[in-house]
mmCIF file of N, CA and C in Angstrom:
data_model
loop_
_atom_site.group_PDB
_atom_site.id
_atom_site.type_symbol
_atom_site.label_atom_id
_atom_site.label_comp_id
_atom_site.label_asym_id
_atom_site.label_seq_id
_atom_site.Cartn_x
_atom_site.Cartn_y
_atom_site.Cartn_z
ATOM 1 N N UNK A 1 81.874 111.234 98.322
ATOM 2 C CA UNK A 1 82.547 109.965 98.246
ATOM 3 C C UNK A 1 82.053 109.065 99.381
ATOM 4 N N UNK A 2 81.630 107.865 99.059
ATOM 5 C CA UNK A 2 81.116 106.919 100.051
ATOM 6 C C UNK A 2 82.262 106.286 100.837
ATOM 7 N N UNK A 3 82.021 105.992 102.118
ATOM 8 C CA UNK A 3 83.072 105.319 102.891
ATOM 9 C C UNK A 3 83.310 103.911 102.342
ATOM 10 N N UNK A 4 84.521 103.387 102.499
ATOM 11 C CA UNK A 4 84.799 102.035 101.994
ATOM 12 C C UNK A 4 84.036 100.995 102.802
ATOM 13 N N UNK A 5 83.743 99.869 102.173
ATOM 14 C CA UNK A 5 83.099 98.773 102.884
ATOM 15 C C UNK A 5 84.154 98.016 103.664
ATOM 16 N N UNK A 6 83.797 97.620 104.870
ATOM 17 C CA UNK A 6 84.709 96.855 105.717
ATOM 18 C C UNK A 6 84.055 95.530 106.081
ATOM 19 N N UNK A 7 84.879 94.504 106.207
ATOM 20 C CA UNK A 7 84.397 93.172 106.532
ATOM 21 C C UNK A 7 85.267 92.542 107.605
ATOM 22 N N UNK A 8 84.639 91.767 108.475
ATOM 23 C CA UNK A 8 85.361 90.855 109.342
ATOM 24 C C UNK A 8 85.577 89.609 108.495
ATOM 25 N N UNK A 9 86.822 89.179 108.346
ATOM 26 C CA UNK A 9 87.152 88.029 107.493
ATOM 27 C C UNK A 9 87.860 86.979 108.333
ATOM 28 N N UNK A 10 87.465 85.715 108.170
ATOM 29 C CA UNK A 10 88.153 84.633 108.870
ATOM 30 C C UNK A 10 88.311 83.438 107.939
ATOM 31 N N UNK A 11 89.318 82.614 108.251
ATOM 32 C CA UNK A 11 89.648 81.434 107.458
ATOM 33 C C UNK A 11 89.613 80.209 108.370
ATOM 34 N N UNK A 12 88.742 79.241 108.088
ATOM 35 C CA UNK A 12 88.741 78.015 108.888
ATOM 36 C C UNK A 12 90.034 77.226 108.665
ATOM 37 N N UNK A 13 90.408 76.439 109.655
ATOM 38 C CA UNK A 13 91.551 75.554 109.480
ATOM 39 C C UNK A 13 91.251 74.576 108.349
ATOM 40 N N UNK A 14 92.223 74.305 107.483
ATOM 41 C CA UNK A 14 91.979 73.432 106.323
ATOM 42 C C UNK A 14 91.392 72.071 106.697
ATOM 43 N N UNK A 15 91.820 71.511 107.812
ATOM 44 C CA UNK A 15 91.332 70.180 108.200
ATOM 45 C C UNK A 15 89.870 70.186 108.647
ATOM 46 N N UNK A 16 89.284 71.351 108.883
ATOM 47 C CA UNK A 16 87.880 71.446 109.292
ATOM 48 C C UNK A 16 86.988 72.099 108.236
ATOM 49 N N UNK A 17 87.572 72.679 107.230
ATOM 50 C CA UNK A 17 86.828 73.507 106.270
ATOM 51 C C UNK A 17 85.649 72.784 105.624
ATOM 52 N N UNK A 18 85.788 71.512 105.294
ATOM 53 C CA UNK A 18 84.713 70.790 104.600
ATOM 54 C C UNK A 18 83.616 70.294 105.532
ATOM 55 N N UNK A 19 83.815 70.404 106.835
ATOM 56 C CA UNK A 19 82.841 69.902 107.803
ATOM 57 C C UNK A 19 81.958 70.990 108.400
ATOM 58 N N UNK A 20 82.250 72.247 108.137
ATOM 59 C CA UNK A 20 81.535 73.353 108.783
ATOM 60 C C UNK A 20 80.181 73.576 108.122
ATOM 61 N N UNK A 21 79.149 73.580 108.945
ATOM 62 C CA UNK A 21 77.800 73.863 108.462
ATOM 63 C C UNK A 21 77.273 75.193 108.985
ATOM 64 N N UNK A 22 77.682 75.574 110.193
ATOM 65 C CA UNK A 22 77.128 76.744 110.871
ATOM 66 C C UNK A 22 78.251 77.557 111.502
ATOM 67 N N UNK A 23 78.098 78.879 111.466
ATOM 68 C CA UNK A 23 78.970 79.767 112.229
ATOM 69 C C UNK A 23 78.123 80.515 113.239
ATOM 70 N N UNK A 24 78.666 80.697 114.439
ATOM 71 C CA UNK A 24 78.062 81.591 115.421
ATOM 72 C C UNK A 24 79.025 82.753 115.602
ATOM 73 N N UNK A 25 78.580 83.920 115.210
ATOM 74 C CA UNK A 25 79.362 85.143 115.361
ATOM 75 C C UNK A 25 78.791 85.921 116.534
ATOM 76 N N UNK A 26 79.630 86.257 117.479
ATOM 77 C CA UNK A 26 79.231 87.083 118.619
ATOM 78 C C UNK A 26 80.078 88.340 118.598
ATOM 79 N N UNK A 27 79.449 89.490 118.844
ATOM 80 C CA UNK A 27 80.218 90.733 118.898
ATOM 81 C C UNK A 27 79.590 91.694 119.899
ATOM 82 N N UNK A 28 80.404 92.631 120.367
ATOM 83 C CA UNK A 28 79.929 93.665 121.285
ATOM 84 C C UNK A 28 80.857 94.855 121.197
ATOM 85 N N UNK A 29 80.350 95.996 121.604
ATOM 86 C CA UNK A 29 81.231 97.145 121.790
ATOM 87 C C UNK A 29 82.131 96.795 122.964
ATOM 88 N N UNK A 30 83.413 97.016 122.825
ATOM 89 C CA UNK A 30 84.370 96.591 123.850
ATOM 90 C C UNK A 30 84.075 97.165 125.225
ATOM 91 N N UNK A 31 83.470 98.334 125.292
ATOM 92 C CA UNK A 31 83.208 98.993 126.575
ATOM 93 C C UNK A 31 81.923 98.513 127.249
ATOM 94 N N UNK A 32 81.137 97.655 126.592
ATOM 95 C CA UNK A 32 79.876 97.191 127.174
ATOM 96 C C UNK A 32 79.913 95.683 127.371
ATOM 97 N N UNK A 33 78.917 95.161 128.061
ATOM 98 C CA UNK A 33 78.859 93.728 128.296
ATOM 99 C C UNK A 33 77.781 93.027 127.501
ATOM 100 N N UNK A 34 77.100 93.739 126.616
ATOM 101 C CA UNK A 34 75.980 93.170 125.874
ATOM 102 C C UNK A 34 76.436 92.572 124.547
ATOM 103 N N UNK A 35 76.385 91.254 124.438
ATOM 104 C CA UNK A 35 76.800 90.565 123.220
ATOM 105 C C UNK A 35 75.622 90.429 122.263
ATOM 106 N N UNK A 36 75.893 90.543 120.981
ATOM 107 C CA UNK A 36 74.940 90.230 119.927
ATOM 108 C C UNK A 36 75.421 88.937 119.293
ATOM 109 N N UNK A 37 74.513 87.957 119.149
ATOM 110 C CA UNK A 37 74.891 86.669 118.569
ATOM 111 C C UNK A 37 74.108 86.432 117.288
ATOM 112 N N UNK A 38 74.833 85.974 116.286
ATOM 113 C CA UNK A 38 74.233 85.641 114.999
ATOM 114 C C UNK A 38 74.630 84.207 114.692
ATOM 115 N N UNK A 39 73.654 83.323 114.521
ATOM 116 C CA UNK A 39 73.917 81.932 114.160
ATOM 117 C C UNK A 39 73.268 81.692 112.808
ATOM 118 N N UNK A 40 74.094 81.399 111.821
ATOM 119 C CA UNK A 40 73.616 81.244 110.447
ATOM 120 C C UNK A 40 74.384 80.121 109.758
ATOM 121 N N UNK A 41 73.795 79.546 108.696
ATOM 122 C CA UNK A 41 74.541 78.580 107.886
ATOM 123 C C UNK A 41 75.798 79.230 107.309
ATOM 124 N N UNK A 42 76.828 78.429 107.107
ATOM 125 C CA UNK A 42 78.114 78.946 106.620
ATOM 126 C C UNK A 42 77.963 79.751 105.333
ATOM 127 N N UNK A 43 77.081 79.336 104.431
ATOM 128 C CA UNK A 43 76.946 80.049 103.154
ATOM 129 C C UNK A 43 76.433 81.476 103.333
ATOM 130 N N UNK A 44 75.824 81.783 104.477
ATOM 131 C CA UNK A 44 75.385 83.158 104.751
ATOM 132 C C UNK A 44 76.556 84.109 104.950
ATOM 133 N N UNK A 45 77.739 83.558 105.199
ATOM 134 C CA UNK A 45 78.928 84.363 105.456
ATOM 135 C C UNK A 45 79.907 84.344 104.281
ATOM 136 N N UNK A 46 79.444 83.945 103.095
ATOM 137 C CA UNK A 46 80.331 83.950 101.932
ATOM 138 C C UNK A 46 80.753 85.379 101.619
ATOM 139 N N UNK A 47 82.012 85.532 101.245
ATOM 140 C CA UNK A 47 82.565 86.859 100.961
ATOM 141 C C UNK A 47 82.163 87.343 99.573
ATOM 142 N N UNK A 48 81.928 88.637 99.415
ATOM 143 C CA UNK A 48 81.700 89.197 98.081
ATOM 144 C C UNK A 48 82.958 89.020 97.224
ATOM 145 N N UNK A 49 82.774 88.964 95.926
ATOM 146 C CA UNK A 49 83.914 88.836 95.012
ATOM 147 C C UNK A 49 84.922 89.941 95.248
ATOM 148 N N UNK A 50 86.196 89.560 95.276
ATOM 149 C CA UNK A 50 87.270 90.526 95.398
ATOM 150 C C UNK A 50 87.606 90.953 96.814
ATOM 151 N N UNK A 51 86.867 90.451 97.812
ATOM 152 C CA UNK A 51 87.123 90.856 99.194
ATOM 153 C C UNK A 51 88.154 89.949 99.860
ATOM 154 N N UNK A 52 88.063 88.647 99.622
ATOM 155 C CA UNK A 52 88.949 87.693 100.295
ATOM 156 C C UNK A 52 89.135 86.475 99.398
ATOM 157 N N UNK A 53 89.885 85.501 99.898
ATOM 158 C CA UNK A 53 90.110 84.263 99.159
ATOM 159 C C UNK A 53 88.871 83.372 99.209
ATOM 160 N N UNK A 54 88.808 82.394 98.308
ATOM 161 C CA UNK A 54 87.641 81.515 98.214
ATOM 162 C C UNK A 54 87.356 80.736 99.498
ATOM 163 N N UNK A 55 88.388 80.400 100.259
ATOM 164 C CA UNK A 55 88.192 79.605 101.472
ATOM 165 C C UNK A 55 87.812 80.456 102.687
ATOM 166 N N UNK A 56 87.747 81.766 102.524
ATOM 167 C CA UNK A 56 87.443 82.680 103.624
ATOM 168 C C UNK A 56 85.941 82.920 103.759
ATOM 169 N N UNK A 57 85.558 83.408 104.926
ATOM 170 C CA UNK A 57 84.188 83.808 105.209
ATOM 171 C C UNK A 57 84.201 85.249 105.691
ATOM 172 N N UNK A 58 83.079 85.960 105.495
ATOM 173 C CA UNK A 58 83.031 87.392 105.798
ATOM 174 C C UNK A 58 81.739 87.777 106.515
ATOM 175 N N UNK A 59 81.842 88.877 107.267
ATOM 176 C CA UNK A 59 80.676 89.526 107.852
ATOM 177 C C UNK A 59 80.793 91.012 107.553
ATOM 178 N N UNK A 60 79.756 91.572 106.956
ATOM 179 C CA UNK A 60 79.733 92.985 106.570
ATOM 180 C C UNK A 60 79.638 93.862 107.821
ATOM 181 N N UNK A 61 80.573 94.780 107.971
ATOM 182 C CA UNK A 61 80.624 95.650 109.150
ATOM 183 C C UNK A 61 79.971 97.012 108.926
ATOM 184 N N UNK A 62 79.196 97.169 107.856
ATOM 185 C CA UNK A 62 78.648 98.488 107.521
ATOM 186 C C UNK A 62 77.706 99.046 108.586
ATOM 187 N N UNK A 63 77.077 98.198 109.401
ATOM 188 C CA UNK A 63 76.168 98.715 110.431
ATOM 189 C C UNK A 63 76.889 99.059 111.733
ATOM 190 N N UNK A 64 78.188 98.829 111.777
ATOM 191 C CA UNK A 64 78.959 99.148 112.974
ATOM 192 C C UNK A 64 79.297 100.632 112.998
ATOM 193 N N UNK A 65 79.503 101.173 114.189
ATOM 194 C CA UNK A 65 79.829 102.591 114.351
ATOM 195 C C UNK A 65 81.301 102.840 114.066
ATOM 196 N N UNK A 66 81.579 103.890 113.319
ATOM 197 C CA UNK A 66 82.960 104.269 113.007
ATOM 198 C C UNK A 66 83.641 104.797 114.266
ATOM 199 N N UNK A 67 84.888 104.393 114.486
ATOM 200 C CA UNK A 67 85.665 104.891 115.614
ATOM 201 C C UNK A 67 85.374 104.207 116.941
ATOM 202 N N UNK A 68 84.569 103.147 116.929
ATOM 203 C CA UNK A 68 84.235 102.412 118.149
ATOM 204 C C UNK A 68 84.915 101.051 118.088
ATOM 205 N N UNK A 69 85.549 100.647 119.182
ATOM 206 C CA UNK A 69 86.227 99.353 119.216
ATOM 207 C C UNK A 69 85.222 98.255 119.546
ATOM 208 N N UNK A 70 85.296 97.160 118.791
ATOM 209 C CA UNK A 70 84.427 96.009 119.007
ATOM 210 C C UNK A 70 85.268 94.783 119.334
ATOM 211 N N UNK A 71 84.654 93.837 120.021
ATOM 212 C CA UNK A 71 85.243 92.537 120.304
ATOM 213 C C UNK A 71 84.368 91.507 119.604
ATOM 214 N N UNK A 72 84.982 90.523 118.932
ATOM 215 C CA UNK A 72 84.206 89.515 118.212
ATOM 216 C C UNK A 72 84.755 88.125 118.484
ATOM 217 N N UNK A 73 83.880 87.134 118.335
ATOM 218 C CA UNK A 73 84.230 85.733 118.503
ATOM 219 C C UNK A 73 83.462 84.956 117.442
ATOM 220 N N UNK A 74 84.133 84.034 116.762
ATOM 221 C CA UNK A 74 83.481 83.214 115.743
ATOM 222 C C UNK A 74 83.668 81.753 116.125
ATOM 223 N N UNK A 75 82.569 81.005 116.162
ATOM 224 C CA UNK A 75 82.608 79.576 116.464
ATOM 225 C C UNK A 75 82.033 78.834 115.269
ATOM 226 N N UNK A 76 82.741 77.812 114.811
ATOM 227 C CA UNK A 76 82.270 76.983 113.705
ATOM 228 C C UNK A 76 81.699 75.692 114.273
ATOM 229 N N UNK A 77 80.643 75.194 113.642
ATOM 230 C CA UNK A 77 80.029 73.958 114.098
ATOM 231 C C UNK A 77 79.710 73.066 112.912
ATOM 232 N N UNK A 78 79.911 71.767 113.105
ATOM 233 C CA UNK A 78 79.530 70.810 112.075
ATOM 234 C C UNK A 78 78.131 70.272 112.342
ATOM 235 N N UNK A 79 77.523 70.707 113.434
ATOM 236 C CA UNK A 79 76.161 70.307 113.764
ATOM 237 C C UNK A 79 75.213 71.414 113.353
ATOM 238 N N UNK A 80 74.274 71.109 112.500
ATOM 239 C CA UNK A 80 73.332 72.110 112.029
ATOM 240 C C UNK A 80 72.268 72.296 113.099
ATOM 241 N N UNK A 81 72.378 73.378 113.857
ATOM 242 C CA UNK A 81 71.484 73.580 115.002
ATOM 243 C C UNK A 81 70.902 74.986 115.029
ATOM 244 N N UNK A 82 70.268 75.398 113.950
ATOM 245 C CA UNK A 82 69.659 76.737 113.921
ATOM 246 C C UNK A 82 68.366 76.752 114.701
#
């Protein structure tokens, strides 16, 4: 039996939802100081069907280690600056 898929899911505030072009997701293992940053267009974070609501965004956690605590931060930007 395969392990279930897990996602980090977030919902932008309704008053900003139509202005977001880019998300910057930063994460790290809570016990370390090394952050990984991912900056991608908002559509790169669209949720798979059945995972969340239409207004939500997702990040697939399948490459994360099981049983390890992570810290994450998501920043939305209306400026396209990849």
